[in-house]
Coordinates of C-alpha atoms in Angstrom, one line a residue:
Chain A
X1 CA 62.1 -25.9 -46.0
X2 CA 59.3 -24.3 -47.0
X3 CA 55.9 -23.5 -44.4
X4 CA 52.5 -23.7 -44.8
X5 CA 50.1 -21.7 -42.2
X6 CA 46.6 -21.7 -42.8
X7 CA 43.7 -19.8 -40.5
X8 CA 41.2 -20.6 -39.1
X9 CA 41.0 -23.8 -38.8
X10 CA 37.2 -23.8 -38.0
X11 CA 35.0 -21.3 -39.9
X12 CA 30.7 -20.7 -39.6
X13 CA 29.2 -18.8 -41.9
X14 CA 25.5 -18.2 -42.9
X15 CA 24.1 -19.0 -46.1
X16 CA 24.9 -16.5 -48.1
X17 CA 27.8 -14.9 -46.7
X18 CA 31.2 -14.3 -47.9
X19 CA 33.8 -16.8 -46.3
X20 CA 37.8 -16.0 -46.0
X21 CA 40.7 -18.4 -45.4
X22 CA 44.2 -17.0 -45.4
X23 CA 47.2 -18.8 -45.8
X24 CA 51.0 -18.0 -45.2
X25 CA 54.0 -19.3 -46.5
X26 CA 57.7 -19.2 -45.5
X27 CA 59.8 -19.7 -49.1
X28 CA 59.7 -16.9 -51.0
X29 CA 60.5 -19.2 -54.0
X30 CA 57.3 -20.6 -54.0
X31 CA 55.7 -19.7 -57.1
X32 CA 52.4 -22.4 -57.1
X33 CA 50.0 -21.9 -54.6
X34 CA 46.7 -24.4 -55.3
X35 CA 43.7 -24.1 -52.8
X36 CA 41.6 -28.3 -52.4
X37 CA 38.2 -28.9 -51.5
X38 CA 37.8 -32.4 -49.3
X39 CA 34.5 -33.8 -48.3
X40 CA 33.7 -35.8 -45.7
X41 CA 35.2 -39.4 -46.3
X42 CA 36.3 -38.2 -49.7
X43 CA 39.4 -37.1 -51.5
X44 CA 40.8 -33.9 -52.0
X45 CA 39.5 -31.7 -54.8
X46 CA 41.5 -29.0 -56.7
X47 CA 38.8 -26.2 -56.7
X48 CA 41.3 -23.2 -57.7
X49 CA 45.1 -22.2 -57.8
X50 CA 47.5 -19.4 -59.1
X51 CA 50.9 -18.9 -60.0
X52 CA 53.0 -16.5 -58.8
X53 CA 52.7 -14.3 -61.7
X54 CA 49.1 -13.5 -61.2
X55 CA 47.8 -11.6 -58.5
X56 CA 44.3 -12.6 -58.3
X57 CA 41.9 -15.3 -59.8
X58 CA 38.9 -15.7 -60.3
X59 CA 36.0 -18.6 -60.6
X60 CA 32.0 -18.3 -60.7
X61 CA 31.7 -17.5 -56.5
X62 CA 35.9 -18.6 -55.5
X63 CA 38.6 -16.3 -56.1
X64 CA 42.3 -16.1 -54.7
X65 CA 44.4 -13.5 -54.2
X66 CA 48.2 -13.8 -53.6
X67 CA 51.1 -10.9 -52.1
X68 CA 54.0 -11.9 -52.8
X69 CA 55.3 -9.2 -50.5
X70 CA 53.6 -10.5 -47.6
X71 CA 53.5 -14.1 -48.6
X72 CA 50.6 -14.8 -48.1
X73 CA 47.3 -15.9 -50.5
X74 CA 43.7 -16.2 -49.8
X75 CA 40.5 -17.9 -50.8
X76 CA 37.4 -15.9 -51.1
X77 CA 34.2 -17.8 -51.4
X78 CA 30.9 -15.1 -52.0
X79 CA 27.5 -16.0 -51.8
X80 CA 28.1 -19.1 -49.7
X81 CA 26.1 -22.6 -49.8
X82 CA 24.9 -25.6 -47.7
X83 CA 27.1 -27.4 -50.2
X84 CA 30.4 -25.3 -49.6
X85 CA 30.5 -27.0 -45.9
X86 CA 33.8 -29.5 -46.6
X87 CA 37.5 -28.7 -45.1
X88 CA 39.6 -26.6 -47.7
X89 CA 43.3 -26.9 -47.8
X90 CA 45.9 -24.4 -49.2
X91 CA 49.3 -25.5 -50.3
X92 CA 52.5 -24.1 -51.7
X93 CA 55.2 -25.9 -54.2
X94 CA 58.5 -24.4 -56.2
X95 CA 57.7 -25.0 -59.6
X96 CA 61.6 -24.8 -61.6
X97 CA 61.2 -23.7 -64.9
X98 CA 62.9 -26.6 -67.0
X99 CA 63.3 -29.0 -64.1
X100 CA 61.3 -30.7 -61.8
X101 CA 58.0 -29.4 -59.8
X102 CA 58.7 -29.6 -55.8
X103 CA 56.4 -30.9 -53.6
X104 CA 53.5 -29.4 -52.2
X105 CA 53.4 -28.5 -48.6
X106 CA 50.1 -28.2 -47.3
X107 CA 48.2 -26.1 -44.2
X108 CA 46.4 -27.9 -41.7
X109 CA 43.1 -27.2 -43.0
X110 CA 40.0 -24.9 -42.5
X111 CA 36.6 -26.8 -41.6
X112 CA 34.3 -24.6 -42.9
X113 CA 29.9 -24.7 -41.9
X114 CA 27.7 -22.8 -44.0
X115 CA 24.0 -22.4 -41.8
X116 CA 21.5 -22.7 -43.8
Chain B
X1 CA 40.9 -37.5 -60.9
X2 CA 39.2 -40.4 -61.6
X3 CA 42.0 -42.1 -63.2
X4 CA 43.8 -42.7 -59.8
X5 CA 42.4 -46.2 -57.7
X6 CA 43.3 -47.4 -54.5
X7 CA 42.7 -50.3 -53.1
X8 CA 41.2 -51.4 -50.5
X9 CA 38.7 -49.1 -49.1
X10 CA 39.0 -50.1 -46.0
X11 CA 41.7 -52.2 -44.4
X12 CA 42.1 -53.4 -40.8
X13 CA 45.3 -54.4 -39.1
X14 CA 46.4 -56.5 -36.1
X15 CA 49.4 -54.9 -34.3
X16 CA 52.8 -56.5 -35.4
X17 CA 51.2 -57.1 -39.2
X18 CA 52.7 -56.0 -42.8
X19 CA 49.9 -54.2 -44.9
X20 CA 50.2 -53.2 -48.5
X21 CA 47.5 -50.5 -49.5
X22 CA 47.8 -50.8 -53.6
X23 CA 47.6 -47.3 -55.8
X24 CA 47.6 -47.4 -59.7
X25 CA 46.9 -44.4 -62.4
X26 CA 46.0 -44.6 -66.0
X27 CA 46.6 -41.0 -66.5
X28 CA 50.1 -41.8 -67.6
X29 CA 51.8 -39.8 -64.8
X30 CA 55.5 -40.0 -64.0
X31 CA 54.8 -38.6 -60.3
X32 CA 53.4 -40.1 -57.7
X33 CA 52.6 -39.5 -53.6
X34 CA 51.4 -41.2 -50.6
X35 CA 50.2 -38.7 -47.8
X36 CA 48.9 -39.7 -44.3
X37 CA 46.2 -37.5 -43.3
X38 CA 45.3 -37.3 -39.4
X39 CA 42.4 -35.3 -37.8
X40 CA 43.6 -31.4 -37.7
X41 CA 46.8 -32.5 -39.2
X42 CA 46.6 -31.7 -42.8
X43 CA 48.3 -33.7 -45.6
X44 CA 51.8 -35.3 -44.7
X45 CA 53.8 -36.4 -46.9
X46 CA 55.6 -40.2 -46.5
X47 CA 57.2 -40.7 -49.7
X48 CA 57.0 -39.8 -53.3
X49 CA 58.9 -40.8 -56.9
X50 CA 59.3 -38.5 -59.8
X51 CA 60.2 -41.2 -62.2
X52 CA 59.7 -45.2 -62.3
X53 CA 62.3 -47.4 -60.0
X54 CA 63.0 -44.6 -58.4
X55 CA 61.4 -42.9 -55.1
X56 CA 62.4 -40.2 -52.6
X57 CA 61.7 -40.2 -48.6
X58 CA 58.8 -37.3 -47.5
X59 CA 58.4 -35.9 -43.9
X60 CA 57.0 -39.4 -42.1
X61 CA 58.5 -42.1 -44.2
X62 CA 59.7 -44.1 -41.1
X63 CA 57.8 -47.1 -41.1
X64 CA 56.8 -47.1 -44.3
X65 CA 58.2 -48.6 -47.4
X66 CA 57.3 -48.2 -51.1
X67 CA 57.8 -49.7 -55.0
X68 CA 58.0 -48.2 -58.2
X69 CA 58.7 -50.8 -61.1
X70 CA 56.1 -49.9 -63.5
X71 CA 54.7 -46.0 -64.3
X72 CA 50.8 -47.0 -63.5
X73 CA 51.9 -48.4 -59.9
X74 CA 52.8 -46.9 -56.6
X75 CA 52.2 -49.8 -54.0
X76 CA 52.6 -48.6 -49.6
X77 CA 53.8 -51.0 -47.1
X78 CA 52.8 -50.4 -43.6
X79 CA 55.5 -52.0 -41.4
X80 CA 55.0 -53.1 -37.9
X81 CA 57.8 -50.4 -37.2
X82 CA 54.9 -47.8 -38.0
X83 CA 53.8 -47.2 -34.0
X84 CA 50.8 -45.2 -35.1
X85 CA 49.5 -46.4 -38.6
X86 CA 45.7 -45.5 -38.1
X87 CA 44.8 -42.8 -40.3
X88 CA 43.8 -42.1 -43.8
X89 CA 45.9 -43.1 -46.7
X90 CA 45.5 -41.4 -50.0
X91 CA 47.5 -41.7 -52.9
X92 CA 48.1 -38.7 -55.6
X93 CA 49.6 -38.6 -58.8
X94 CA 50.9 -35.8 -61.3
X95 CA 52.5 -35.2 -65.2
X96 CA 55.9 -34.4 -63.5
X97 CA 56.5 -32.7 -67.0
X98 CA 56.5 -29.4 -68.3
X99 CA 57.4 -26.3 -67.5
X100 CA 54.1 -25.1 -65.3
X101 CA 53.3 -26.4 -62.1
X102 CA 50.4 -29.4 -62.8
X103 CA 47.7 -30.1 -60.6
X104 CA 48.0 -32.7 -58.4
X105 CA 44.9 -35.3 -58.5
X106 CA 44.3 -37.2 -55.6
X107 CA 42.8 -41.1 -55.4
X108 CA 40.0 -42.2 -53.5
X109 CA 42.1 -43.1 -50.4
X110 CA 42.2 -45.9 -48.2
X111 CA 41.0 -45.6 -44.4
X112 CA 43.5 -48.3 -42.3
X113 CA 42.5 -49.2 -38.9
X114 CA 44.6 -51.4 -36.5
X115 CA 42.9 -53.6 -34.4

């Protein structure tokens, strides 16, 4: 079955600075890779995904980038805020076209610390 | 995301007890997930159902039993066969429809302690 890796699982970053999570996967049929913002206490929060037809996306100061090659995909967060501090999760699913969406299969986690 | 509830917030346990932590959805969903989440463990799935009265085992469903009789409601039991059921509980839901992956929205969760 399918295998999520995500590093690092700690990050520290100044305010301001660009932060970088990578994630790997294992099934090269995974075509939905979404990327979750959890706060403290709170519930997960989609903040960004793509599908395997797309190489990168992009939102305001979050983009992702996926190889298919390599398997992997990554989240890119520039100009980094206090408020950005949370643990982000990646995640990877099958998605059959005309059936059924598989499960997501998610990394550990990356605690990330912006200083103000 | 705010269509997802779970109830309660909180929930304590003494050891050898049944608890049922209660998730419903008004987002008229077909799918719906319970995940144990664990300090530096991630999201782990226990068990999920694509489709009312029916539901499927995920990676940790041992000790564990769920219901599906009506779309809005995915009720978890926590047996006393679950050896290590403090963690965080949260319950997630998607449109199960379609042929693009749908995001999956999560509920608030439920933190379960046992005493």
């Amino acid at each position: 079955g399918e295998n999520v890796e995500q590093h690092p699982s700690t990050l520290s970053v100044q305010e301001g600075d660009s932060a970088v999570i990578k994630c790997t996967y294992s099934d090269s049929a995974s075509n939905y890779f979404p990327w979750y913002k959890q706060e403290l206490g709170k519930r997960p929060q989609l903040i960004i995904d793509i599908r395997s037809n797309v190489g990168e996306k992009k939102d305001q100061r979050i983009a992702v980038t996926l190889n298919k090659t390599a398997k992997h995909f990554s989240l890119h967060i520039t100009e980094t805020q206090p408020e950005d501090s949370a643990v982000y999760f990646c995640a990877a699913s099958i998605r059959n076209y005309g059936g059924s969406q598989g499960n997501l299969i998610f990394g550990k986690g990356t605690k990330l610390s912006v200083k103000p | 995301d705010g269509g997802i509830t779970q109830s309660p917030k909180y929930l304590f346990r003494k050891e050898g007890q049944n608890v049922t932590l209660s998730c419903e959805q008004n987002l008229n969903h077909d799918a719906m997930y319970w995940y144990r989440q664990d300090p530096g463990q991630g999201l782990r799935l226990i068990y999920y159902s694509q489709i009312v009265n029916d539901f499927q085992k995920g990676d940790i469903a041992e000790g564990y039993s769920v219901s599906r009789e009506k779309k809005e409601s995915f009720p978890l039991t926590v047996t006393s066969a679950q050896k290590n059921p403090t963690a965080f509980y949260l319950c997630a839901s998607t449109s199960g429809q379609g042929d693009l992956p749908d995001t999956q929205y999560f509920g608030p969760g439920t933190r379960l302690t046992v005493l």
